[in-house]
Amino acid sequence: MSISRWLKTAVLAAVAGFAALSGTPNAQAQGTVRAVMHSDLKILDPIWTTAYIQRNYGYMVYDTLFATDADGQVKPQMIEHYEVSPDQLTYTMTLREGLLWHDGKPVTAEDCVASIKRWGAKDTMGQKLMTFVKDMPVVDAKTFKIVLSTPTGLVLAGLGKPSSNVPFMMPKRVAETSPNEQISDTTGSGPFVFKRDEWKPGDKAVFVKFDKYKPRAEPPSGLAGGKVVKVDRVEWKVVADQQTAMNALFAGEVDYIEQPQHDLLPLMKADKNVKLVDVNPLGNQYALRFNSTAKPFDNPKIRQAVLYALNQEDFLKATIGDPQYYKVCKAMFVCGAPLASTKGMDGLLESNFAKSKALLKEAGYDGTPVVLLHSTDLQVLTNLAPVAKSLLEKGGFKVDMQSMDWQSVVARRAKKDPPAQGGWNAMLTSWVSADILNPVSTAFLNASCDKAPFGWPCDTELERLRDQFARETDPAKQKAIAEAVQVRWTQYPTHVFLGQWYQPSAVRKSIDGIIVAPVPVFWNMTKSGA
Amino acid sequence: MLAYIGRRLLATIPVMAVVAVFVFMMLRLASGDPAAIIAGNAATAQDVIDIRQKLGLDRPIVTQFFIWLGHVLTGDFGESFFYKKQVAEIIADRAGPTLALAACTLGLSVLIAVPLGVVAAYRHGTWLDRVVMGFSVLGFSVPVFVVGYALIYLFAIRLNWLPVQGYQPLADGVAGFFARLILPSLTLSVIYIALIARITRTSVLEVLGEDYIRTARAKGLSNRVVLMRHALRNAAVPIVTVIGIGVTLLIGGVVVTESVFSIPGLGRLTVDAVLARDYPTVQAVILLFSLAYVLINLLVDVAYTLLDPRIRY
């Protein structure tokens, strides 16, 4: 045998030997779903941070009193029934029978009251709700009341809030932790138990079915209904490289990629074993945020000029590309959602540069450069700032675009320093639509000056309208107030919404029963052969 | 020799001190704020301030440095800002995959590159020599991630012989351990095979022209004995130097391979920690890498004396 033939045989034998020894790589436990999520799970407290990966973790481990269904309606979840007093000041909540914590102890009303308090201290909507709450007395082990000082529509909307921060129920001993301290106890009452001993940050997070979970009898709908777990185990794998994640999906090593890159979607679509599933029909919304405290955007008229200079399609084309995955939408509270309206939007977001320049002249814009933060390392955000720069310049602005990684943008946007000294004027980000469905939950509409998130807008009229929305319980009137908010926003822009985009998940065809909801959830999911 | 090793070990103390100051200051001076990252999108300014306070980042930098240094001197690298785990524990978890990958890569590289280099030198000027040198140029030129993706496509996707990604500890099964290490090790070793083969060839070629080789041949020794006992041993010093450099580069340079093959090692930990501005983790990992560099260089220097008795310290 020649050396080359011997070498070839040896290499093939070695590789084949290892392949045989290790078994077929995709021969996995049928009851295990392996998912590549959008981020590594680092923090185990979904109240302490608003990050989406913690929210997703929360839905695995914890349960909620109420939940939003596929039609956007808030439905009881842990609650068996609730009553509202005729004066709408007292909500009496009764828990379902048989709810247990993962340590086997029963869920009590005391646990829920403590959990609501912790959430209410941290979440924007929760904080608003708590301004109406006078008391939350515990009636018995299964019943508690929420007593209000004034009627508000926020009780159910808040407790059934689908996205960050979600009011997850925790045992009292855990919920009594200060909202500014991270919890470390992962005991929940949700459909999955977190396997802390198998948690390897940077590698994987493991959840197993909670055998004693008592699902509701109704079929699942959105985040509401029966959370019936049909697999034994879910593993969230950390695969930082998107190409590798896709290859692993093709090879059957993972079953699910939560957020594949848009440029890889055609390849995935073409694979016979993979399907694309749009689990979040409301999608996401791009936004440009102003720093309302620094020149030139401290002047609302100059911010209005931006509304005229920009248009949504340019941003969506540059980032998402395929029109199948984006929608131009002039409704602040998301097209397809209950409060969607285009009132006040005529002529805006159409790149009317002449109008933009006229407004700048009227406002006395002195050519102060706009410091625009450009995030360079997140694919879905990278192309936004260059588009904004180009359109703003055409609209008469001078723009100083500064490029940096996303975490530097995050640090920079928290600074109130003047833009020339390390501050900023504008930055771009994206929201999951579920976070921005009404004026109270939309963080960028919070115009309470120093108490508002970065950008710190300050407008008593916007705050008055948000407060009015919070007090209103009639959905029709709520919609009218939401429209008024949108009209006020056109006069006092706090941010610019730049269109909706959609993120399908890539899934092996062996996976079925995926719930359509704004949050990826793993109940009802089946894996062929399981 | 012992005195020399002792002196070298003592010399690591100022080196590590400089590294400690440098890393600490660089991180604090770089843009980014872990508190703002942790706080998330909807956080208020007060939320960020509260978190900074909790993390101790509101203190003067000098105070932060001495607090950290005090802990490091007692072996406490602190707690990760994000994972809420001891940094030492995180590093211990992540060191296994990186060390396994480095060891496999090094073993593979040496086993393939040294014989290739020796054969190329022995067959100097022939087609075999040109093939080996051609491979070397290719090995240097093709980026690691391209090799990685090509190997994944062939062996994992097309042939379905090996897994695409992941790591399995040795304790969970020898076969799975090696099955998951073959492709990343092959990927990473391409460049080291090229480097070591080239140096080996040059070094052996130089030695083959020496008088003592001619003498050995004149004595009637076989080619194998001449090459292995006389040529290779005398050519070993530069080869060992390159292998030493290779080891140090491997420890810090596995980031791309760890990303392409999704191996939860120290390389990815470092990148993740830097991106998240997880100061305690970055500081500890860089200190560890620096210590490894110093110790490996010391080992290489000691190895010289074993390979060449003329070298004395």
PDB file of C-alpha atoms in Angstrom, chain A residues 11-12 14-16 18-26 40-44 48-52 122 124 127 178 180-182 196 199-203 237-244 246-248 250-251 253-254 377 404-408 410-414 416 427 429-431 443-444 446 450-454 456, chain B residues 30-48 50-51 54-55 80-85 90 93-94 149 152-153 155-157 159-169 172 174-180 182 186 256 258-265 268-269 272-278:
ATOM      1  CA  VAL A  11      -7.664   9.413   8.342  1.00  0.00           C
ATOM      2  CA  LEU A  12     -11.003   8.059   7.160  1.00  0.00           C
ATOM      3  CA  ALA A  14     -10.087   7.587  12.507  1.00  0.00           C
ATOM      4  CA  VAL A  15     -12.892   9.958  11.628  1.00  0.00           C
ATOM      5  CA  ALA A  16     -15.371   7.149  11.049  1.00  0.00           C
ATOM      6  CA  PHE A  18     -15.002   8.644  16.276  1.00  0.00           C
ATOM      7  CA  ALA A  19     -18.284   9.149  14.501  1.00  0.00           C
ATOM      8  CA  ALA A  20     -19.310   5.607  15.368  1.00  0.00           C
ATOM      9  CA  LEU A  21     -18.135   5.916  18.957  1.00  0.00           C
ATOM     10  CA  SER A  22     -19.896   9.169  19.549  1.00  0.00           C
ATOM     11  CA  GLY A  23     -23.106   8.027  17.899  1.00  0.00           C
ATOM     12  CA  THR A  24     -24.906  10.009  15.249  1.00  0.00           C
ATOM     13  CA  PRO A  25     -24.609  13.622  16.388  1.00  0.00           C
ATOM     14  CA  ASN A  26     -28.283  14.350  16.013  1.00  0.00           C
ATOM     15  CA  ASP A  40     -27.041  34.120  27.092  1.00  0.00           C
ATOM     16  CA  LEU A  41     -28.968  33.851  30.350  1.00  0.00           C
ATOM     17  CA  LYS A  42     -26.752  35.663  32.824  1.00  0.00           C
ATOM     18  CA  ILE A  43     -29.141  37.084  35.398  1.00  0.00           C
ATOM     19  CA  LEU A  44     -31.873  35.107  37.159  1.00  0.00           C
ATOM     20  CA  TRP A  48     -34.439  43.357  38.461  1.00  0.00           C
ATOM     21  CA  THR A  49     -33.777  43.929  34.764  1.00  0.00           C
ATOM     22  CA  THR A  50     -35.955  44.548  31.723  1.00  0.00           C
ATOM     23  CA  ALA A  51     -33.742  42.482  29.396  1.00  0.00           C
ATOM     24  CA  TYR A  52     -35.781  40.157  27.204  1.00  0.00           C
ATOM     25  CA  LYS A 122     -39.645  48.356  39.636  1.00  0.00           C
ATOM     26  CA  THR A 124     -42.893  51.554  34.797  1.00  0.00           C
ATOM     27  CA  GLN A 127     -45.193  52.049  39.442  1.00  0.00           C
ATOM     28  CA  SER A 178     -35.512  44.572  47.603  1.00  0.00           C
ATOM     29  CA  ASN A 180     -32.801  46.699  43.664  1.00  0.00           C
ATOM     30  CA  GLU A 181     -31.200  43.433  44.799  1.00  0.00           C
ATOM     31  CA  GLN A 182     -30.942  40.434  42.495  1.00  0.00           C
ATOM     32  CA  ARG A 196     -29.594  25.527  38.542  1.00  0.00           C
ATOM     33  CA  TRP A 199     -26.788  26.075  34.398  1.00  0.00           C
ATOM     34  CA  LYS A 200     -23.525  26.958  32.725  1.00  0.00           C
ATOM     35  CA  PRO A 201     -23.481  30.635  31.805  1.00  0.00           C
ATOM     36  CA  GLY A 202     -22.027  30.997  28.357  1.00  0.00           C
ATOM     37  CA  ASP A 203     -22.975  27.419  27.507  1.00  0.00           C
ATOM     38  CA  LYS A 237     -27.870  26.587  24.138  1.00  0.00           C
ATOM     39  CA  VAL A 238     -25.533  29.514  23.740  1.00  0.00           C
ATOM     40  CA  VAL A 239     -24.296  29.577  20.158  1.00  0.00           C
ATOM     41  CA  ALA A 240     -22.834  33.009  19.596  1.00  0.00           C
ATOM     42  CA  ASP A 241     -22.090  32.550  15.910  1.00  0.00           C
ATOM     43  CA  GLN A 242     -25.224  32.688  13.749  1.00  0.00           C
ATOM     44  CA  GLN A 243     -23.694  30.608  10.963  1.00  0.00           C
ATOM     45  CA  THR A 244     -22.828  27.871  13.458  1.00  0.00           C
ATOM     46  CA  MET A 246     -27.750  27.532  11.455  1.00  0.00           C
ATOM     47  CA  ASN A 247     -25.396  24.623  10.746  1.00  0.00           C
ATOM     48  CA  ALA A 248     -26.357  23.053  14.071  1.00  0.00           C
ATOM     49  CA  PHE A 250     -29.403  21.750   9.766  1.00  0.00           C
ATOM     50  CA  ALA A 251     -27.529  18.918  11.469  1.00  0.00           C
ATOM     51  CA  GLU A 253     -28.141  19.400  16.986  1.00  0.00           C
ATOM     52  CA  VAL A 254     -30.535  22.192  17.874  1.00  0.00           C
ATOM     53  CA  ASP A 377     -22.077  45.163  16.507  1.00  0.00           C
ATOM     54  CA  MET A 404     -19.124  52.231  18.900  1.00  0.00           C
ATOM     55  CA  ASP A 405     -20.237  48.834  20.158  1.00  0.00           C
ATOM     56  CA  TRP A 406     -23.764  48.510  21.554  1.00  0.00           C
ATOM     57  CA  GLN A 407     -22.637  48.367  25.162  1.00  0.00           C
ATOM     58  CA  SER A 408     -20.827  51.674  24.722  1.00  0.00           C
ATOM     59  CA  VAL A 410     -25.899  51.849  26.336  1.00  0.00           C
ATOM     60  CA  ALA A 411     -23.383  53.470  28.664  1.00  0.00           C
ATOM     61  CA  ARG A 412     -23.250  56.678  26.678  1.00  0.00           C
ATOM     62  CA  ARG A 413     -27.018  57.138  26.471  1.00  0.00           C
ATOM     63  CA  ALA A 414     -27.211  57.124  30.261  1.00  0.00           C
ATOM     64  CA  LYS A 416     -26.503  63.681  30.714  1.00  0.00           C
ATOM     65  CA  MET A 427     -29.532  57.038  19.319  1.00  0.00           C
ATOM     66  CA  THR A 429     -32.898  51.096  19.186  1.00  0.00           C
ATOM     67  CA  SER A 430     -35.714  48.608  18.781  1.00  0.00           C
ATOM     68  CA  TRP A 431     -38.635  47.577  20.964  1.00  0.00           C
ATOM     69  CA  ALA A 443     -41.212  53.835  28.153  1.00  0.00           C
ATOM     70  CA  PHE A 444     -40.184  56.456  25.588  1.00  0.00           C
ATOM     71  CA  ASN A 446     -42.615  58.774  29.846  1.00  0.00           C
ATOM     72  CA  ASP A 450     -35.468  63.128  35.500  1.00  0.00           C
ATOM     73  CA  LYS A 451     -37.715  60.176  36.285  1.00  0.00           C
ATOM     74  CA  ALA A 452     -38.044  59.303  32.595  1.00  0.00           C
ATOM     75  CA  PRO A 453     -35.675  56.836  30.929  1.00  0.00           C
ATOM     76  CA  PHE A 454     -32.591  58.141  29.103  1.00  0.00           C
ATOM     77  CA  TRP A 456     -35.350  62.591  29.845  1.00  0.00           C
TER      78      TRP A 456
ATOM     79  CA  ALA B  30     -12.639  52.482  28.226  1.00  0.00           C
ATOM     80  CA  SER B  31     -16.136  53.555  27.289  1.00  0.00           C
ATOM     81  CA  GLY B  32     -18.993  51.505  28.664  1.00  0.00           C
ATOM     82  CA  ASP B  33     -20.827  51.196  31.933  1.00  0.00           C
ATOM     83  CA  PRO B  34     -21.851  47.802  33.304  1.00  0.00           C
ATOM     84  CA  ALA B  35     -24.574  49.443  35.391  1.00  0.00           C
ATOM     85  CA  ALA B  36     -26.276  50.913  32.311  1.00  0.00           C
ATOM     86  CA  ILE B  37     -25.992  47.556  30.550  1.00  0.00           C
ATOM     87  CA  ILE B  38     -27.567  45.697  33.457  1.00  0.00           C
ATOM     88  CA  ALA B  39     -30.311  48.300  33.906  1.00  0.00           C
ATOM     89  CA  GLY B  40     -31.744  47.739  30.428  1.00  0.00           C
ATOM     90  CA  ASN B  41     -33.769  49.853  27.996  1.00  0.00           C
ATOM     91  CA  ALA B  42     -36.459  51.240  30.252  1.00  0.00           C
ATOM     92  CA  ALA B  43     -34.231  52.151  33.187  1.00  0.00           C
ATOM     93  CA  THR B  44     -34.280  55.588  34.734  1.00  0.00           C
ATOM     94  CA  ALA B  45     -31.152  57.518  35.660  1.00  0.00           C
ATOM     95  CA  GLN B  46     -31.786  56.603  39.300  1.00  0.00           C
ATOM     96  CA  ASP B  47     -31.886  52.896  38.423  1.00  0.00           C
ATOM     97  CA  VAL B  48     -28.437  53.189  36.859  1.00  0.00           C
ATOM     98  CA  ASP B  50     -28.494  52.471  42.237  1.00  0.00           C
ATOM     99  CA  ILE B  51     -26.833  49.666  40.317  1.00  0.00           C
ATOM    100  CA  LYS B  54     -24.412  48.213  44.376  1.00  0.00           C
ATOM    101  CA  LEU B  55     -21.458  47.251  42.198  1.00  0.00           C
ATOM    102  CA  SER B  80     -19.031  38.569  38.254  1.00  0.00           C
ATOM    103  CA  PHE B  81     -21.284  41.610  37.800  1.00  0.00           C
ATOM    104  CA  PHE B  82     -23.638  39.575  35.652  1.00  0.00           C
ATOM    105  CA  TYR B  83     -23.506  35.944  36.644  1.00  0.00           C
ATOM    106  CA  LYS B  84     -23.456  36.606  40.383  1.00  0.00           C
ATOM    107  CA  LYS B  85     -20.955  33.775  40.656  1.00  0.00           C
ATOM    108  CA  ILE B  90     -16.555  30.731  36.270  1.00  0.00           C
ATOM    109  CA  ASP B  93     -15.744  26.002  34.496  1.00  0.00           C
ATOM    110  CA  ARG B  94     -14.404  27.557  31.311  1.00  0.00           C
ATOM    111  CA  TYR B 149     -16.713  26.517   8.276  1.00  0.00           C
ATOM    112  CA  ILE B 152     -18.070  21.833   9.389  1.00  0.00           C
ATOM    113  CA  TYR B 153     -19.665  21.802   5.964  1.00  0.00           C
ATOM    114  CA  PHE B 155     -17.668  16.522   8.023  1.00  0.00           C
ATOM    115  CA  ALA B 156     -20.749  17.680   9.934  1.00  0.00           C
ATOM    116  CA  ILE B 157     -23.267  18.798   7.324  1.00  0.00           C
ATOM    117  CA  LEU B 159     -21.080  13.557   5.753  1.00  0.00           C
ATOM    118  CA  ASN B 160     -22.760  13.879   9.158  1.00  0.00           C
ATOM    119  CA  TRP B 161     -19.774  12.186  10.782  1.00  0.00           C
ATOM    120  CA  LEU B 162     -19.037  14.708  13.491  1.00  0.00           C
ATOM    121  CA  PRO B 163     -21.019  17.265  15.486  1.00  0.00           C
ATOM    122  CA  VAL B 164     -21.187  20.860  14.260  1.00  0.00           C
ATOM    123  CA  GLN B 165     -20.584  22.455  17.599  1.00  0.00           C
ATOM    124  CA  GLY B 166     -20.418  22.094  21.337  1.00  0.00           C
ATOM    125  CA  TYR B 167     -18.179  20.618  23.968  1.00  0.00           C
ATOM    126  CA  GLN B 168     -18.500  17.503  26.078  1.00  0.00           C
ATOM    127  CA  PRO B 169     -16.356  17.103  29.187  1.00  0.00           C
ATOM    128  CA  ASP B 172     -19.122  12.471  30.206  1.00  0.00           C
ATOM    129  CA  VAL B 174     -14.180   9.799  25.908  1.00  0.00           C
ATOM    130  CA  ALA B 175     -15.731   9.314  22.464  1.00  0.00           C
ATOM    131  CA  GLY B 176     -17.999  12.353  22.731  1.00  0.00           C
ATOM    132  CA  PHE B 177     -15.119  14.400  24.116  1.00  0.00           C
ATOM    133  CA  PHE B 178     -12.880  13.660  21.130  1.00  0.00           C
ATOM    134  CA  ALA B 179     -15.703  13.746  18.582  1.00  0.00           C
ATOM    135  CA  ARG B 180     -16.414  17.342  19.546  1.00  0.00           C
ATOM    136  CA  ILE B 182     -11.606  16.916  16.294  1.00  0.00           C
ATOM    137  CA  LEU B 186      -7.983  20.498  13.175  1.00  0.00           C
ATOM    138  CA  VAL B 256     -12.538  32.584  16.862  1.00  0.00           C
ATOM    139  CA  GLU B 258     -14.445  28.752  20.215  1.00  0.00           C
ATOM    140  CA  SER B 259     -17.045  30.982  18.560  1.00  0.00           C
ATOM    141  CA  VAL B 260     -17.230  29.019  15.310  1.00  0.00           C
ATOM    142  CA  PHE B 261     -17.586  25.714  17.181  1.00  0.00           C
ATOM    143  CA  SER B 262     -19.543  27.121  20.117  1.00  0.00           C
ATOM    144  CA  ILE B 263     -17.107  25.891  22.726  1.00  0.00           C
ATOM    145  CA  PRO B 264     -17.699  27.508  26.117  1.00  0.00           C
ATOM    146  CA  GLY B 265     -14.065  28.250  26.843  1.00  0.00           C
ATOM    147  CA  ARG B 268     -15.422  33.335  24.571  1.00  0.00           C
ATOM    148  CA  LEU B 269     -15.681  34.159  28.242  1.00  0.00           C
ATOM    149  CA  ASP B 272     -18.385  38.173  26.427  1.00  0.00           C
ATOM    150  CA  ALA B 273     -16.986  39.754  29.559  1.00  0.00           C
ATOM    151  CA  VAL B 274     -15.335  42.583  27.640  1.00  0.00           C
ATOM    152  CA  LEU B 275     -18.511  43.286  25.671  1.00  0.00           C
ATOM    153  CA  ALA B 276     -20.573  43.284  28.859  1.00  0.00           C
ATOM    154  CA  ARG B 277     -17.925  45.301  30.745  1.00  0.00           C
ATOM    155  CA  ASP B 278     -17.834  42.610  33.406  1.00  0.00           C
TER     156      ASP B 278
END
